[in-house]
PDB file of C-alpha atoms and ligand atoms in Angstrom:
ATOM      1  CA  UNK A 546      10.959 -16.648   7.948  1.00 55.00           C
ATOM      2  CA  UNK A 547       7.363 -16.551   6.715  1.00 46.00           C
ATOM      3  CA  UNK A 548       5.541 -19.181   4.703  1.00 44.00           C
ATOM      4  CA  UNK A 549       2.805 -17.101   3.083  1.00 46.00           C
ATOM      5  CA  UNK A 550       2.463 -18.923  -0.224  1.00 46.00           C
ATOM      6  CA  UNK A 551       0.583 -22.104   0.653  1.00 52.00           C
ATOM      7  CA  UNK A 552       3.116 -24.720  -0.382  1.00 87.00           C
ATOM      8  CA  UNK A 553       6.375 -22.808  -0.774  1.00 94.00           C
ATOM      9  CA  UNK A 554       8.417 -22.276   2.340  1.00 95.00           C
ATOM     10  CA  UNK A 555      11.815 -20.678   2.768  1.00 97.00           C
ATOM     11  CA  UNK A 556      14.635 -22.218   4.748  1.00 98.00           C
ATOM     12  CA  UNK A 557      18.411 -22.288   4.987  1.00 98.00           C
ATOM     13  CA  UNK A 558      20.218 -24.169   2.211  1.00 98.00           C
ATOM     14  CA  UNK A 559      21.934 -27.391   3.282  1.00 98.00           C
ATOM     15  CA  UNK A 560      24.535 -29.641   1.657  1.00 97.00           C
ATOM     16  CA  UNK A 561      21.785 -32.116   0.828  1.00 97.00           C
ATOM     17  CA  UNK A 562      20.150 -29.442  -1.369  1.00 97.00           C
ATOM     18  CA  UNK A 563      23.183 -29.003  -3.622  1.00 97.00           C
ATOM     19  CA  UNK A 564      22.132 -31.289  -6.500  1.00 97.00           C
ATOM     20  CA  UNK A 565      18.809 -29.459  -6.848  1.00 97.00           C
ATOM     21  CA  UNK A 566      20.348 -26.025  -6.280  1.00 98.00           C
ATOM     22  CA  UNK A 567      23.004 -26.635  -8.931  1.00 97.00           C
ATOM     23  CA  UNK A 568      20.373 -27.916 -11.378  1.00 98.00           C
ATOM     24  CA  UNK A 569      18.318 -24.766 -10.743  1.00 98.00           C
ATOM     25  CA  UNK A 570      21.391 -22.605 -11.302  1.00 98.00           C
ATOM     26  CA  UNK A 571      22.057 -24.335 -14.645  1.00 97.00           C
ATOM     27  CA  UNK A 572      18.396 -23.923 -15.652  1.00 97.00           C
ATOM     28  CA  UNK A 573      18.366 -20.199 -14.846  1.00 97.00           C
ATOM     29  CA  UNK A 574      21.757 -18.804 -15.916  1.00 95.00           C
ATOM     30  CA  UNK A 575      23.741 -18.845 -19.132  1.00 91.00           C
ATOM     31  CA  UNK A 576      26.924 -18.984 -17.067  1.00 92.00           C
ATOM     32  CA  UNK A 577      26.208 -21.147 -14.010  1.00 94.00           C
ATOM     33  CA  UNK A 578      28.500 -21.056 -11.013  1.00 96.00           C
ATOM     34  CA  UNK A 579      31.613 -23.251 -11.213  1.00 93.00           C
ATOM     35  CA  UNK A 580      31.406 -26.678  -9.615  1.00 90.00           C
ATOM     36  CA  UNK A 581      31.654 -26.623  -5.817  1.00 95.00           C
ATOM     37  CA  UNK A 582      30.860 -22.889  -5.561  1.00 97.00           C
ATOM     38  CA  UNK A 583      27.643 -23.494  -3.620  1.00 98.00           C
ATOM     39  CA  UNK A 584      29.407 -26.058  -1.437  1.00 98.00           C
ATOM     40  CA  UNK A 585      31.984 -23.356  -0.650  1.00 98.00           C
ATOM     41  CA  UNK A 586      29.208 -20.976   0.438  1.00 98.00           C
ATOM     42  CA  UNK A 587      27.987 -23.615   2.910  1.00 98.00           C
ATOM     43  CA  UNK A 588      31.335 -24.268   4.599  1.00 97.00           C
ATOM     44  CA  UNK A 589      31.100 -24.126   8.415  1.00 96.00           C
ATOM     45  CA  UNK A 590      32.885 -20.767   8.749  1.00 96.00           C
ATOM     46  CA  UNK A 591      30.940 -19.109   5.922  1.00 97.00           C
ATOM     47  CA  UNK A 592      29.149 -15.842   6.682  1.00 97.00           C
ATOM     48  CA  UNK A 593      27.035 -16.078   3.506  1.00 98.00           C
ATOM     49  CA  UNK A 594      23.263 -16.162   3.741  1.00 98.00           C
ATOM     50  CA  UNK A 595      22.045 -19.085   1.611  1.00 98.00           C
ATOM     51  CA  UNK A 596      18.312 -19.806   1.413  1.00 98.00           C
ATOM     52  CA  UNK A 597      16.123 -22.056  -0.678  1.00 98.00           C
ATOM     53  CA  UNK A 598      12.416 -21.940  -1.491  1.00 98.00           C
ATOM     54  CA  UNK A 599      10.961 -25.415  -1.222  1.00 98.00           C
ATOM     55  CA  UNK A 600       7.683 -26.514  -2.751  1.00 96.00           C
ATOM     56  CA  UNK A 601       5.825 -29.144  -0.728  1.00 92.00           C
ATOM     57  CA  UNK A 602       2.950 -30.671  -2.626  1.00 90.00           C
ATOM     58  CA  UNK A 603       0.900 -33.538  -1.235  1.00 88.00           C
ATOM     59  CA  UNK A 604       2.035 -36.812  -2.751  1.00 89.00           C
ATOM     60  CA  UNK A 605       5.273 -35.405  -4.215  1.00 90.00           C
ATOM     61  CA  UNK A 606       8.837 -35.161  -3.010  1.00 92.00           C
ATOM     62  CA  UNK A 607       9.774 -31.642  -1.790  1.00 94.00           C
ATOM     63  CA  UNK A 608      11.206 -29.654  -4.686  1.00 96.00           C
ATOM     64  CA  UNK A 609      13.568 -26.686  -4.571  1.00 98.00           C
ATOM     65  CA  UNK A 610      12.086 -23.945  -6.740  1.00 98.00           C
ATOM     66  CA  UNK A 611      14.230 -20.974  -5.723  1.00 98.00           C
ATOM     67  CA  UNK A 612      17.494 -19.989  -4.128  1.00 98.00           C
ATOM     68  CA  UNK A 613      19.405 -16.925  -3.011  1.00 98.00           C
ATOM     69  CA  UNK A 614      23.003 -16.352  -1.903  1.00 98.00           C
ATOM     70  CA  UNK A 615      23.999 -13.098  -0.210  1.00 98.00           C
ATOM     71  CA  UNK A 616      27.585 -12.356   0.743  1.00 98.00           C
ATOM     72  CA  UNK A 617      28.202 -10.310   3.888  1.00 98.00           C
ATOM     73  CA  UNK A 618      31.197  -8.044   3.463  1.00 97.00           C
ATOM     74  CA  UNK A 619      31.514  -5.775   6.510  1.00 95.00           C
ATOM     75  CA  UNK A 620      28.239  -3.800   6.546  1.00 97.00           C
ATOM     76  CA  UNK A 621      27.451  -4.665   2.916  1.00 98.00           C
ATOM     77  CA  UNK A 622      25.099  -7.428   1.741  1.00 98.00           C
ATOM     78  CA  UNK A 623      26.038  -8.331  -1.830  1.00 98.00           C
ATOM     79  CA  UNK A 624      23.457 -10.339  -3.744  1.00 98.00           C
ATOM     80  CA  UNK A 625      25.558 -13.044  -5.395  1.00 98.00           C
ATOM     81  CA  UNK A 626      22.800 -15.288  -6.771  1.00 98.00           C
ATOM     82  CA  UNK A 627      19.012 -15.241  -6.984  1.00 98.00           C
ATOM     83  CA  UNK A 628      16.924 -17.616  -9.080  1.00 98.00           C
ATOM     84  CA  UNK A 629      13.438 -19.042  -9.270  1.00 98.00           C
ATOM     85  CA  UNK A 630      12.473 -22.039 -11.417  1.00 98.00           C
ATOM     86  CA  UNK A 631      10.947 -20.810 -14.707  1.00 97.00           C
ATOM     87  CA  UNK A 632       7.578 -22.483 -14.095  1.00 96.00           C
ATOM     88  CA  UNK A 633       7.292 -20.946 -10.595  1.00 96.00           C
ATOM     89  CA  UNK A 634       8.060 -17.318 -11.469  1.00 97.00           C
ATOM     90  CA  UNK A 635       5.725 -14.364 -11.035  1.00 96.00           C
ATOM     91  CA  UNK A 636       4.314 -15.628  -7.724  1.00 96.00           C
ATOM     92  CA  UNK A 637       6.403 -13.579  -5.316  1.00 96.00           C
ATOM     93  CA  UNK A 638       8.951 -16.303  -4.562  1.00 97.00           C
ATOM     94  CA  UNK A 639      11.930 -14.229  -5.746  1.00 98.00           C
ATOM     95  CA  UNK A 640      10.866 -11.209  -3.714  1.00 97.00           C
ATOM     96  CA  UNK A 641      10.298 -13.285  -0.574  1.00 97.00           C
ATOM     97  CA  UNK A 642      13.676 -14.985  -0.957  1.00 98.00           C
ATOM     98  CA  UNK A 643      15.550 -11.727  -1.341  1.00 98.00           C
ATOM     99  CA  UNK A 644      13.642  -9.897   1.407  1.00 98.00           C
ATOM    100  CA  UNK A 645      14.276 -12.800   3.816  1.00 97.00           C
ATOM    101  CA  UNK A 646      17.965 -13.012   2.955  1.00 98.00           C
ATOM    102  CA  UNK A 647      18.404  -9.248   3.391  1.00 98.00           C
ATOM    103  CA  UNK A 648      16.641  -9.364   6.722  1.00 97.00           C
ATOM    104  CA  UNK A 649      19.007 -12.102   7.908  1.00 98.00           C
ATOM    105  CA  UNK A 650      21.886 -10.049   6.517  1.00 98.00           C
ATOM    106  CA  UNK A 651      20.711  -7.075   8.568  1.00 97.00           C
ATOM    107  CA  UNK A 652      20.618  -9.284  11.667  1.00 97.00           C
ATOM    108  CA  UNK A 653      24.217 -10.278  10.816  1.00 97.00           C
ATOM    109  CA  UNK A 654      25.290  -6.622  10.741  1.00 97.00           C
ATOM    110  CA  UNK A 655      24.747  -5.556   7.124  1.00 98.00           C
ATOM    111  CA  UNK A 656      23.284  -2.069   6.722  1.00 98.00           C
ATOM    112  CA  UNK A 657      23.194  -1.705   2.927  1.00 98.00           C
ATOM    113  CA  UNK A 658      23.064  -3.925  -0.130  1.00 98.00           C
ATOM    114  CA  UNK A 659      24.658  -3.972  -3.547  1.00 98.00           C
ATOM    115  CA  UNK A 660      24.256  -6.052  -6.689  1.00 98.00           C
ATOM    116  CA  UNK A 661      24.930  -6.200 -10.410  1.00 97.00           C
ATOM    117  CA  UNK A 662      22.264  -7.016 -12.967  1.00 98.00           C
ATOM    118  CA  UNK A 663      22.149  -7.257 -16.752  1.00 97.00           C
ATOM    119  CA  UNK A 664      20.560  -4.133 -18.240  1.00 97.00           C
ATOM    120  CA  UNK A 665      18.162  -6.378 -20.222  1.00 97.00           C
ATOM    121  CA  UNK A 666      16.956  -8.362 -17.179  1.00 97.00           C
ATOM    122  CA  UNK A 667      13.522  -6.788 -16.904  1.00 97.00           C
ATOM    123  CA  UNK A 668      12.153  -9.294 -14.370  1.00 98.00           C
ATOM    124  CA  UNK A 669      15.073  -8.907 -11.974  1.00 98.00           C
ATOM    125  CA  UNK A 670      15.093  -5.110 -12.333  1.00 98.00           C
ATOM    126  CA  UNK A 671      11.385  -4.987 -11.526  1.00 98.00           C
ATOM    127  CA  UNK A 672      11.968  -7.055  -8.409  1.00 98.00           C
ATOM    128  CA  UNK A 673      14.969  -4.984  -7.277  1.00 98.00           C
ATOM    129  CA  UNK A 674      13.323  -1.603  -7.868  1.00 98.00           C
ATOM    130  CA  UNK A 675      10.275  -2.905  -5.965  1.00 96.00           C
ATOM    131  CA  UNK A 676      12.509  -3.534  -2.959  1.00 97.00           C
ATOM    132  CA  UNK A 677      13.870   0.014  -3.202  1.00 97.00           C
ATOM    133  CA  UNK A 678      17.211  -0.545  -4.961  1.00 98.00           C
ATOM    134  CA  UNK A 679      18.520   2.476  -6.865  1.00 98.00           C
ATOM    135  CA  UNK A 680      20.902   2.517  -9.830  1.00 98.00           C
ATOM    136  CA  UNK A 681      24.282   3.988  -8.905  1.00 98.00           C
ATOM    137  CA  UNK A 682      26.495   3.003 -11.805  1.00 97.00           C
ATOM    138  CA  UNK A 683      27.089   1.044 -14.973  1.00 97.00           C
ATOM    139  CA  UNK A 684      29.784  -1.513 -15.818  1.00 96.00           C
ATOM    140  CA  UNK A 685      30.113  -1.472 -19.623  1.00 96.00           C
ATOM    141  CA  UNK A 686      30.567  -4.918 -21.223  1.00 96.00           C
ATOM    142  CA  UNK A 687      30.682  -6.554 -17.791  1.00 95.00           C
ATOM    143  CA  UNK A 688      29.256  -9.964 -18.776  1.00 94.00           C
ATOM    144  CA  UNK A 689      31.778 -12.174 -20.542  1.00 90.00           C
ATOM    145  CA  UNK A 690      29.259 -14.248 -22.517  1.00 91.00           C
ATOM    146  CA  UNK A 691      27.409 -11.424 -24.295  1.00 93.00           C
ATOM    147  CA  UNK A 692      29.476  -8.355 -23.318  1.00 95.00           C
ATOM    148  CA  UNK A 693      26.260  -6.859 -22.021  1.00 96.00           C
ATOM    149  CA  UNK A 694      26.468  -3.927 -19.602  1.00 97.00           C
ATOM    150  CA  UNK A 695      25.801  -4.416 -15.893  1.00 97.00           C
ATOM    151  CA  UNK A 696      23.774  -1.983 -13.855  1.00 98.00           C
ATOM    152  CA  UNK A 697      25.062  -1.487 -10.330  1.00 98.00           C
ATOM    153  CA  UNK A 698      22.232  -1.111  -7.822  1.00 98.00           C
ATOM    154  CA  UNK A 699      22.286  -0.295  -4.123  1.00 98.00           C
ATOM    155  CA  UNK A 700      19.745  -0.422  -1.334  1.00 98.00           C
ATOM    156  CA  UNK A 701      20.893   1.955   1.374  1.00 98.00           C
ATOM    157  CA  UNK A 702      19.952   1.741   4.152  1.00 97.00           C
ATOM    158  CA  UNK A 703      18.482  -1.711   4.697  1.00 98.00           C
ATOM    159  CA  UNK A 704      15.189  -1.244   6.526  1.00 96.00           C
ATOM    160  CA  UNK A 705      14.352  -4.393   8.516  1.00 94.00           C
ATOM    161  CA  UNK A 706      10.701  -3.439   9.009  1.00 94.00           C
ATOM    162  CA  UNK A 707      10.168  -2.807   5.297  1.00 94.00           C
ATOM    163  CA  UNK A 708      11.928  -6.085   4.489  1.00 93.00           C
ATOM    164  CA  UNK A 709       9.739  -7.937   6.940  1.00 91.00           C
ATOM    165  CA  UNK A 710       6.620  -6.524   5.288  1.00 91.00           C
ATOM    166  CA  UNK A 711       7.911  -7.470   1.825  1.00 87.00           C
ATOM    167  CA  UNK A 712       8.799 -10.955   2.959  1.00 83.00           C
ATOM    168  CA  UNK A 713       5.165 -11.460   3.950  1.00 78.00           C
ATOM    169  CA  UNK A 714       3.613  -9.699   0.927  1.00 75.00           C
TER     170      UNK A 714
HETATM  171  C1  COA B2077      14.482 -12.506 -11.397  1.00 68.79           C
HETATM  172  C2  COA B2077      13.711 -13.667 -10.788  1.00 68.79           C
HETATM  173  C3  COA B2077      14.482 -14.228  -9.599  1.00 68.79           C
HETATM  174  C4  COA B2077      12.354 -13.130 -10.290  1.00 68.79           C
HETATM  175  O1  COA B2077      11.710 -14.170  -9.550  1.00 68.79           O
HETATM  176  P1  COA B2077      10.101 -14.219  -9.416  1.00 68.79           P
HETATM  177  O2  COA B2077       9.788 -15.186  -8.343  1.00 68.79           O
HETATM  178  O3  COA B2077       9.476 -14.422 -10.729  1.00 68.79           O
HETATM  179  O4  COA B2077       9.806 -12.724  -8.937  1.00 68.79           O
HETATM  180  P2  COA B2077       8.508 -12.248  -8.129  1.00 68.79           P
HETATM  181  O5  COA B2077       7.338 -13.098  -8.511  1.00 68.79           O
HETATM  182  O6  COA B2077       8.869 -12.187  -6.684  1.00 68.79           O
HETATM  183  O7  COA B2077       8.280 -10.805  -8.727  1.00 68.79           O
HETATM  184  C5  COA B2077       8.764  -9.629  -8.115  1.00 68.79           C
HETATM  185  C6  COA B2077       8.315  -8.461  -8.953  1.00 68.79           C
HETATM  186  O8  COA B2077       8.891  -8.542 -10.266  1.00 68.79           O
HETATM  187  C7  COA B2077       7.855  -8.550 -11.252  1.00 68.79           C
HETATM  188  N1  COA B2077       8.246  -9.434 -12.338  1.00 68.79           N
HETATM  189  C8  COA B2077       8.561 -10.734 -12.252  1.00 68.79           C
HETATM  190  N2  COA B2077       8.838 -11.210 -13.487  1.00 68.79           N
HETATM  191  C9  COA B2077       8.670 -10.167 -14.339  1.00 68.79           C
HETATM  192  C10 COA B2077       8.799 -10.024 -15.744  1.00 68.79           C
HETATM  193  N3  COA B2077       9.180 -11.064 -16.528  1.00 68.79           N
HETATM  194  N4  COA B2077       8.587  -8.807 -16.283  1.00 68.79           N
HETATM  195  C11 COA B2077       8.224  -7.756 -15.511  1.00 68.79           C
HETATM  196  N5  COA B2077       8.069  -7.828 -14.167  1.00 68.79           N
HETATM  197  C12 COA B2077       8.294  -9.023 -13.598  1.00 68.79           C
HETATM  198  C13 COA B2077       6.631  -9.077 -10.529  1.00 68.79           C
HETATM  199  O9  COA B2077       5.444  -8.658 -11.164  1.00 68.79           O
HETATM  200  C14 COA B2077       6.798  -8.421  -9.185  1.00 68.79           C
HETATM  201  O10 COA B2077       6.451  -7.078  -9.292  1.00 68.79           O
HETATM  202  P3  COA B2077       5.289  -6.420  -8.407  1.00 68.79           P
HETATM  203  O11 COA B2077       5.914  -6.308  -7.038  1.00 68.79           O
HETATM  204  O12 COA B2077       5.085  -5.102  -9.039  1.00 68.79           O
HETATM  205  O13 COA B2077       4.153  -7.355  -8.454  1.00 68.79           O
HETATM  206  C15 COA B2077      13.419 -14.772 -11.852  1.00 68.79           C
HETATM  207  O14 COA B2077      12.849 -14.158 -12.976  1.00 68.79           O
HETATM  208  C16 COA B2077      14.645 -15.539 -12.262  1.00 68.79           C
HETATM  209  O15 COA B2077      15.025 -16.526 -11.633  1.00 68.79           O
HETATM  210  N6  COA B2077      15.299 -15.122 -13.380  1.00 68.79           N
HETATM  211  C17 COA B2077      16.484 -15.818 -13.889  1.00 68.79           C
HETATM  212  C18 COA B2077      17.678 -15.623 -12.978  1.00 68.79           C
HETATM  213  C19 COA B2077      17.984 -14.148 -12.791  1.00 68.79           C
HETATM  214  O16 COA B2077      17.974 -13.366 -13.726  1.00 68.79           O
HETATM  215  N7  COA B2077      18.325 -13.783 -11.537  1.00 68.79           N
HETATM  216  C20 COA B2077      18.694 -12.429 -11.190  1.00 68.79           C
HETATM  217  C21 COA B2077      20.120 -12.193 -11.560  1.00 68.79           C
HETATM  218  S1  COA B2077      20.631 -10.531 -11.177  1.00 68.79           S
END
């Protein structure tokens, strides 16, 4: 994994990160994951790719400012969660997290990726289209809280060299 941005580095999520990861999830989503969901992703036999972006500033405790969870289902990498702290957005952290997770997914045998995103989520759509995802379908009224439609996007095939370049961009 690269560490291009001066103080933000990416690494695997650990159990010790859960309080900060869950707080980030609550800060970023209207419907956060149920309690213990992240702990489940980190169980010893899990095949999920779980990464955090950690900010290390001199004189301060390390702070988790981003996270991603990708499920590996056969040759498919499904993006289950991706979030960056509001005050740290627009600096490439989200793109680096996703590119790194997809690269690890490729190394684990995934050859394509899929995800759902709210049609109104301009920031996420920009990030996904920038990585090469294409819209392949719509799920009307998919989100329970607002009944908003979900766009279904796929990235097929995963290109490890392109992902590596994006991870470092
Ligand atoms: C979506 C999210 C993860 C993006 O994280 P980020 O670190 O700000 O994204 P990046 O800085 O890596 O930006 C990637 C691209 O998206 C663009 N982008 C980011 N925020 C944007 C915005 N609000 N509007 C338009 N484009 C935006 C960036 O300009 C960049 O594009 P570029 O490659 O053309 O320069 C972040 O906004 C977030 O956590 N949102 C809330 C949770 C969420 O919606 N997660 C996705 C669920 S599907």
